[in-house]
Structure formats: C-alpha cells, structure tokens
PDB file of C-alpha atoms in Angstrom:
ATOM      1  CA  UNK I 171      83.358 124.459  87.546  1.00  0.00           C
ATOM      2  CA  UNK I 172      82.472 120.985  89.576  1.00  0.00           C
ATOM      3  CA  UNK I 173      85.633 119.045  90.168  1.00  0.00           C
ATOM      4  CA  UNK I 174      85.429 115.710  87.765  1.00  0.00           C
ATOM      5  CA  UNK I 175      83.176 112.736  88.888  1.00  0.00           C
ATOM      6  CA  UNK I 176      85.173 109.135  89.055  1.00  0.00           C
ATOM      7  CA  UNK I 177      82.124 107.210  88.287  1.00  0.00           C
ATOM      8  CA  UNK I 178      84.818 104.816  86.519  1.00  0.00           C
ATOM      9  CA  UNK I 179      88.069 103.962  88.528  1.00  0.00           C
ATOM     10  CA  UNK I 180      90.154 103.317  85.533  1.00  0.00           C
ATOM     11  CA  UNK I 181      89.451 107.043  84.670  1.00  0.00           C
ATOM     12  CA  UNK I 182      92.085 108.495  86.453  1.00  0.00           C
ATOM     13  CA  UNK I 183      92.478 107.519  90.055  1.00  0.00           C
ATOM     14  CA  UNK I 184      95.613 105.789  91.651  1.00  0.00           C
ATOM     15  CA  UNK I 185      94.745 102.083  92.277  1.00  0.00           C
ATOM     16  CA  UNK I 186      97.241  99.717  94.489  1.00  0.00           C
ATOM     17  CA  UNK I 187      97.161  97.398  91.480  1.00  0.00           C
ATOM     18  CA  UNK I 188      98.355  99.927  89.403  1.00  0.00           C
ATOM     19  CA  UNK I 189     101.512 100.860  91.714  1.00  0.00           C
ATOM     20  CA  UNK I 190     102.522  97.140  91.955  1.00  0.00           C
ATOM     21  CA  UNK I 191     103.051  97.342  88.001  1.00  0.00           C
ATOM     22  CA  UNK I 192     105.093 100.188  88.371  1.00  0.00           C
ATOM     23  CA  UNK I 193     107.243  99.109  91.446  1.00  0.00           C
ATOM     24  CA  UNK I 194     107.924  95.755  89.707  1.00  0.00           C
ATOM     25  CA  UNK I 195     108.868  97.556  86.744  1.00  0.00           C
ATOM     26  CA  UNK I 196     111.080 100.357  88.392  1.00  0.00           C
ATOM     27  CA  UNK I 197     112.815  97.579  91.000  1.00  0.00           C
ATOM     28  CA  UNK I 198     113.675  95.377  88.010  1.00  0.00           C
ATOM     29  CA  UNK I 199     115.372  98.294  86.614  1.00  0.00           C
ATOM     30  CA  UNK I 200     116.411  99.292  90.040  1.00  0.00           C
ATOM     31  CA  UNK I 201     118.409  95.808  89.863  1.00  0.00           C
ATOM     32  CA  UNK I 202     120.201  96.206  87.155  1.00  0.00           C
ATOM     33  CA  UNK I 203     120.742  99.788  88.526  1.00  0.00           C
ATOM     34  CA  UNK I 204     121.797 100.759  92.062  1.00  0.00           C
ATOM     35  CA  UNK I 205     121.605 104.537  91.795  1.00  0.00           C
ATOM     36  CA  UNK I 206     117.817 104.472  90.888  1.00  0.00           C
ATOM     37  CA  UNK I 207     117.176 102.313  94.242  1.00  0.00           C
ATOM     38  CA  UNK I 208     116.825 105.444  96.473  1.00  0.00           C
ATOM     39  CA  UNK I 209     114.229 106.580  93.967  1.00  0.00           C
ATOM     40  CA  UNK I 210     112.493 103.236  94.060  1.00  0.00           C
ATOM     41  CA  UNK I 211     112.401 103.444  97.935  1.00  0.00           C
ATOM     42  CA  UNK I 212     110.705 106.844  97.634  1.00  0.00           C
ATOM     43  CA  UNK I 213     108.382 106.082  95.591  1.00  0.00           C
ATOM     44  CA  UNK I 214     107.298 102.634  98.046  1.00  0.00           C
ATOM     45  CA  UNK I 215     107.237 104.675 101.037  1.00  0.00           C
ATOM     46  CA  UNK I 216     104.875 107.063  98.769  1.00  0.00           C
ATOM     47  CA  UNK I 217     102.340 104.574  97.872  1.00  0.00           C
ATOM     48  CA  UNK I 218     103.217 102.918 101.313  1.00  0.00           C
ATOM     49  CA  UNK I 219     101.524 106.121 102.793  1.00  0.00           C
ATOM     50  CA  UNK I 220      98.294 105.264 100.869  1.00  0.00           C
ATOM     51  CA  UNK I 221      97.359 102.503 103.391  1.00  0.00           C
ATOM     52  CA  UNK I 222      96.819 105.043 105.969  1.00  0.00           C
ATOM     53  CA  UNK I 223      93.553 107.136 106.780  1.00  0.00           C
ATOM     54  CA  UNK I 224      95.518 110.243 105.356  1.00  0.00           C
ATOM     55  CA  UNK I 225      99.020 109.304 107.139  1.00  0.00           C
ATOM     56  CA  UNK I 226      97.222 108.573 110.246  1.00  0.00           C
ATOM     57  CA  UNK I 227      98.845 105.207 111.445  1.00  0.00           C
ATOM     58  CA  UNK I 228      95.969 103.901 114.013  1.00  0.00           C
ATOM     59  CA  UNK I 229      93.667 103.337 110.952  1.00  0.00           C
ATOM     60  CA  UNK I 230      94.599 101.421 108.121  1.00  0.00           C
ATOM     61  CA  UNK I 231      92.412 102.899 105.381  1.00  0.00           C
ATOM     62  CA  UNK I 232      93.528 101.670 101.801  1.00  0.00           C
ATOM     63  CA  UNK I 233      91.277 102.223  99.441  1.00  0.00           C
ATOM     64  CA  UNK I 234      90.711 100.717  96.109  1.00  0.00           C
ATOM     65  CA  UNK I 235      90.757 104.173  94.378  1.00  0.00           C
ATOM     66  CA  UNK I 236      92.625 106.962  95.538  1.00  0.00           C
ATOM     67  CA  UNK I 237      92.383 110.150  93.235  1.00  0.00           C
ATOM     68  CA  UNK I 238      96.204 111.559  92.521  1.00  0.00           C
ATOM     69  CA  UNK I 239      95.688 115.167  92.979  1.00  0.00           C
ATOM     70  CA  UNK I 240      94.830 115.006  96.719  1.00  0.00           C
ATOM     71  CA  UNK I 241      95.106 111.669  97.581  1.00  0.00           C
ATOM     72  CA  UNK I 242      91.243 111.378  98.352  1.00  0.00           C
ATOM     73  CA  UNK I 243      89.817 108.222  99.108  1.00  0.00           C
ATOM     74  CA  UNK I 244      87.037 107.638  96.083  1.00  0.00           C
ATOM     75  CA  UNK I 245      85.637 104.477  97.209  1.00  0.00           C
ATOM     76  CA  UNK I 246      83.610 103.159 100.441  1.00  0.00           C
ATOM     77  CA  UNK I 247      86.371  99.453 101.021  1.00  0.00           C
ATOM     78  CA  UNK I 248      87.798  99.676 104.121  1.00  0.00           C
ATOM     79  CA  UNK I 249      90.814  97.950 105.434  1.00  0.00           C
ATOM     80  CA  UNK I 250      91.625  97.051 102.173  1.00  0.00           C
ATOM     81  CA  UNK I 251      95.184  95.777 101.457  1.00  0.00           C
ATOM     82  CA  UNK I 252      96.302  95.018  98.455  1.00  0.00           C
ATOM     83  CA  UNK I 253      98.026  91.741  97.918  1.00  0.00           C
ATOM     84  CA  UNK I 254     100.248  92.930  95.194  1.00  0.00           C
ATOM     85  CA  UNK I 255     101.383  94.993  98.011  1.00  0.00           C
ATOM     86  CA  UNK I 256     103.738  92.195  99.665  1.00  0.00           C
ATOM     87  CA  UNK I 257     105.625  91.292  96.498  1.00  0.00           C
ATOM     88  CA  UNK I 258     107.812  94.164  95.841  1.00  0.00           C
ATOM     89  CA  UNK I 259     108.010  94.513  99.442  1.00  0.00           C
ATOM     90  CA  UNK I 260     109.453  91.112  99.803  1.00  0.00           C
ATOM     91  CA  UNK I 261     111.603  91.710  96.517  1.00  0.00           C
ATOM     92  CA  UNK I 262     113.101  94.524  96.581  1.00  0.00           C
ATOM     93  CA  UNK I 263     112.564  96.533  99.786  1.00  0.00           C
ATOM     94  CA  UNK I 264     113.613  93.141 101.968  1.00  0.00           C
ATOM     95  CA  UNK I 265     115.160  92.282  98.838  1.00  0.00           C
ATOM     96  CA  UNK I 266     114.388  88.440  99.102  1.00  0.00           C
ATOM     97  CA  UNK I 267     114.173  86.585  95.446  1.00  0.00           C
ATOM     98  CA  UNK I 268     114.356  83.527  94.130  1.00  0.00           C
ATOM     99  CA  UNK I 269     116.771  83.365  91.311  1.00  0.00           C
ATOM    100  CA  UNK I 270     116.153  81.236  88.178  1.00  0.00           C
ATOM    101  CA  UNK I 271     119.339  79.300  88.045  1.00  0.00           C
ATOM    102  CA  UNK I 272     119.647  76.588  90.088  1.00  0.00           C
ATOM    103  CA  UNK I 273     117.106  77.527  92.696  1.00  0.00           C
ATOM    104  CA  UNK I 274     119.751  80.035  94.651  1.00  0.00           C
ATOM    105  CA  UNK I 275     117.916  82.788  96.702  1.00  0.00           C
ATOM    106  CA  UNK I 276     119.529  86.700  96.534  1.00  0.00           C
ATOM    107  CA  UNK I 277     119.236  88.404 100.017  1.00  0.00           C
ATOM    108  CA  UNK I 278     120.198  92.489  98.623  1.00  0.00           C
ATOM    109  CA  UNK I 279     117.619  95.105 100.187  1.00  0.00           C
ATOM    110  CA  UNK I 280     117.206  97.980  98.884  1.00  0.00           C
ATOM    111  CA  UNK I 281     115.894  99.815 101.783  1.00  0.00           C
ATOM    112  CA  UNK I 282     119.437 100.820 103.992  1.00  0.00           C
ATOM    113  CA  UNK I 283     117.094 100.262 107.548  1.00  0.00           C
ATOM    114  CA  UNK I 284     117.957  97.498 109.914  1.00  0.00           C
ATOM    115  CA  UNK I 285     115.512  95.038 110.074  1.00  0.00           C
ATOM    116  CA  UNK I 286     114.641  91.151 111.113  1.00  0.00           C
ATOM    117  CA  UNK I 287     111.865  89.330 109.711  1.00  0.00           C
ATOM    118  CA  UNK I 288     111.511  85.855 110.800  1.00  0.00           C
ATOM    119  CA  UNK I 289     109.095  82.621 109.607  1.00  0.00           C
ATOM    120  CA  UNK I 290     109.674  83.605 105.910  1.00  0.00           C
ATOM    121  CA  UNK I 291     108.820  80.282 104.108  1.00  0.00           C
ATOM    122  CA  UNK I 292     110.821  79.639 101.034  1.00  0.00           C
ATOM    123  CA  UNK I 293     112.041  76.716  99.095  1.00  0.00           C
ATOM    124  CA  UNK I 294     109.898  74.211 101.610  1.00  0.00           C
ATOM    125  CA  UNK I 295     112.575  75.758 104.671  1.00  0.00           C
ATOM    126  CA  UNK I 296     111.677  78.703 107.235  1.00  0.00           C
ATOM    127  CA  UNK I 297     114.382  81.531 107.040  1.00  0.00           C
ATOM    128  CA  UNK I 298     115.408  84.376 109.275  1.00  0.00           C
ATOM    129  CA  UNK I 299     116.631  87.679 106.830  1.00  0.00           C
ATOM    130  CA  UNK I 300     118.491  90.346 108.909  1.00  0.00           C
ATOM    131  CA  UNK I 301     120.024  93.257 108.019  1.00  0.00           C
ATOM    132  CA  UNK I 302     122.610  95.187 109.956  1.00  0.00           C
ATOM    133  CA  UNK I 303     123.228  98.973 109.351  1.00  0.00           C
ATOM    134  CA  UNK I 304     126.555 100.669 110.182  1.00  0.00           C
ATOM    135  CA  UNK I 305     127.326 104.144 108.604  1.00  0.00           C
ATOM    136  CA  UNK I 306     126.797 102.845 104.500  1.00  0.00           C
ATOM    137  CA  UNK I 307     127.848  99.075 105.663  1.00  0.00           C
ATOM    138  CA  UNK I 308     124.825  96.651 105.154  1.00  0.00           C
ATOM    139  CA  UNK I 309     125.783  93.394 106.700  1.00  0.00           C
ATOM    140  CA  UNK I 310     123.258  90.396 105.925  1.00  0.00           C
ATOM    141  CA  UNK I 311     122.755  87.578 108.089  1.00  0.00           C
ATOM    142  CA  UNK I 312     120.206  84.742 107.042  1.00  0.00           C
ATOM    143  CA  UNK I 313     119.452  82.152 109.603  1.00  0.00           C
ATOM    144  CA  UNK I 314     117.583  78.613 109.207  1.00  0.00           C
ATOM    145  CA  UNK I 315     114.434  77.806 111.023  1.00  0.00           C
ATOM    146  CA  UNK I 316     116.815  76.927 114.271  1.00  0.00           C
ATOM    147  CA  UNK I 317     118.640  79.678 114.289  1.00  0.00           C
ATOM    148  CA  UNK I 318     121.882  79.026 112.493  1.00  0.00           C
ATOM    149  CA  UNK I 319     123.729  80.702 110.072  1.00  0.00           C
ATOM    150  CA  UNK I 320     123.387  80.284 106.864  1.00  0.00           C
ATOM    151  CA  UNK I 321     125.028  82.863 105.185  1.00  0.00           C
ATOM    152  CA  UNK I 322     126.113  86.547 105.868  1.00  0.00           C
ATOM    153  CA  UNK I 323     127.902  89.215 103.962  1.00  0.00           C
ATOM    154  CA  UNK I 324     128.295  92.671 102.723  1.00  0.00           C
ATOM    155  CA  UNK I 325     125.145  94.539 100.782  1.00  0.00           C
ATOM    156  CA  UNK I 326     124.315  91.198  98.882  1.00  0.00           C
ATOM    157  CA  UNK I 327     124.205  87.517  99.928  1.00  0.00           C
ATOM    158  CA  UNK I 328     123.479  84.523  97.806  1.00  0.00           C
ATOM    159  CA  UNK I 329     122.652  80.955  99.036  1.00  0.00           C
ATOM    160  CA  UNK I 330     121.432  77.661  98.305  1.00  0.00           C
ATOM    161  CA  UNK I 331     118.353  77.137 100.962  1.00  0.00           C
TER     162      UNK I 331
END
C-alpha cells in the first residue's frame, strides 16, 4: 500500500494555525488550572520543535503543513513562522496579559525558566518582564522603560502600567 497523498492540507496534517487554537484553548484552561500548566508547557515545547529542520536549531524550517505521524514537512515554505505563534508565547509561557478590568496587566508564567525579555510594548509604555528561579520560588520583577521597578512578587504579579 502507498502511504496517503496530502493533496489537501486540511486533510490531516498538523498546521501552526491549528496548534495556536489548541494552546489558547488549553492555557485558558491552564489558567483557571495550575496542575494542567506542566502539560500545557509540553505540549508548546512540542509544537515549538516544529520550527526546526527536524530539531536541528541552525535552520529554522516551519512549514505550513507538517504530517502528525512523522512530523514530515508536506509543503515547499521555508522560514515560515507562524504569527499565531507569539501569542500564547507571550500569554502564557511569559505569561504577560492584559486583563479586562480596569486595564491591569497579569505577569504569571507558566514556564518555571528564568528569563528577561526587554522592549515589550504594552499599554503605550515599554516594560522589562523578569523572572527569577530558586528551587519552586518564581520571583517576578517588571521594570519600566528606565529601568525601575514597577512591581515584583511571588509566582504572580499584577500592575497598573
């Protein structure tokens, strides 16, 4: 038997659209619930690993359609990055979001890595986000465009900007 032909990539392949839908879905769940947040992180360092030239991390390769069995590549697009990529990266691996009331922003990553990003542009400001691992201690830091602190705390932070 000949291995099925993807002549149509809604027909079965893994597409980086697709995988945003599902990590919004699981980290909004992943909110309300802390013990599925390791899961969550497994399954974004998963699809993480399908913007790599099979895991190889000199050559971005992520391609439109990717067929789940094997991970194949089924399409020609090179150094293709999905934008959908970046949101639940932002919101819930960084775990930077904008809350509704009031226009407060939540600083609570779900990834338990230390880590800086700088120049993040929110609410018309420039913020730093770090985040300080000790044993299962997260502290949070966030700094304004000059360096200052802002806030800082414990596993969760929330701030006016």
């Amino acid at each position: 038997k000949k291995p099925h032909v993807y002549g149509c990539s809604w027909n079965g392949p893994a597409w980086h659209y697709s995988n945003s839908l599902v990590a919004e879905a699981f980290g909004q769940a992943a909110q309300r619930r802390a013990d599925l947040r390791a899961k969550w992180i497994e399954f974004f360092y998963s699809w993480n690993e399908m913007h790599w030239l099979y895991g190889d991390r000199t050559v971005p390769r992520a391609a439109e359609s990717v067929r789940p069995e094997d991970g194949a590549r089924c399409n020609s697009a090179w150094d293709y990055l999905h934008s959908s990529w970046i949101d639940p990266f932002f919101r819930y691996y960084c775990g930077i979001q904008l809350l509704e009331d009031g226009g407060k922003i939540r600083f609570e990553p779900f990834s338990n890595e230390g880590f800086r990003l700088s120049n993040v542009p929110l609410a018309g400001r420039e913020f730093i986000f770090e985040q300080q691992v000790k044993g299962s201690v997260r502290h949070l830091t966030v700094r304004d465009e000059k360096g200052n602190v802002i806030a800082s705390g414990d596993n969760s932070v929330i701030f006016m900007p």
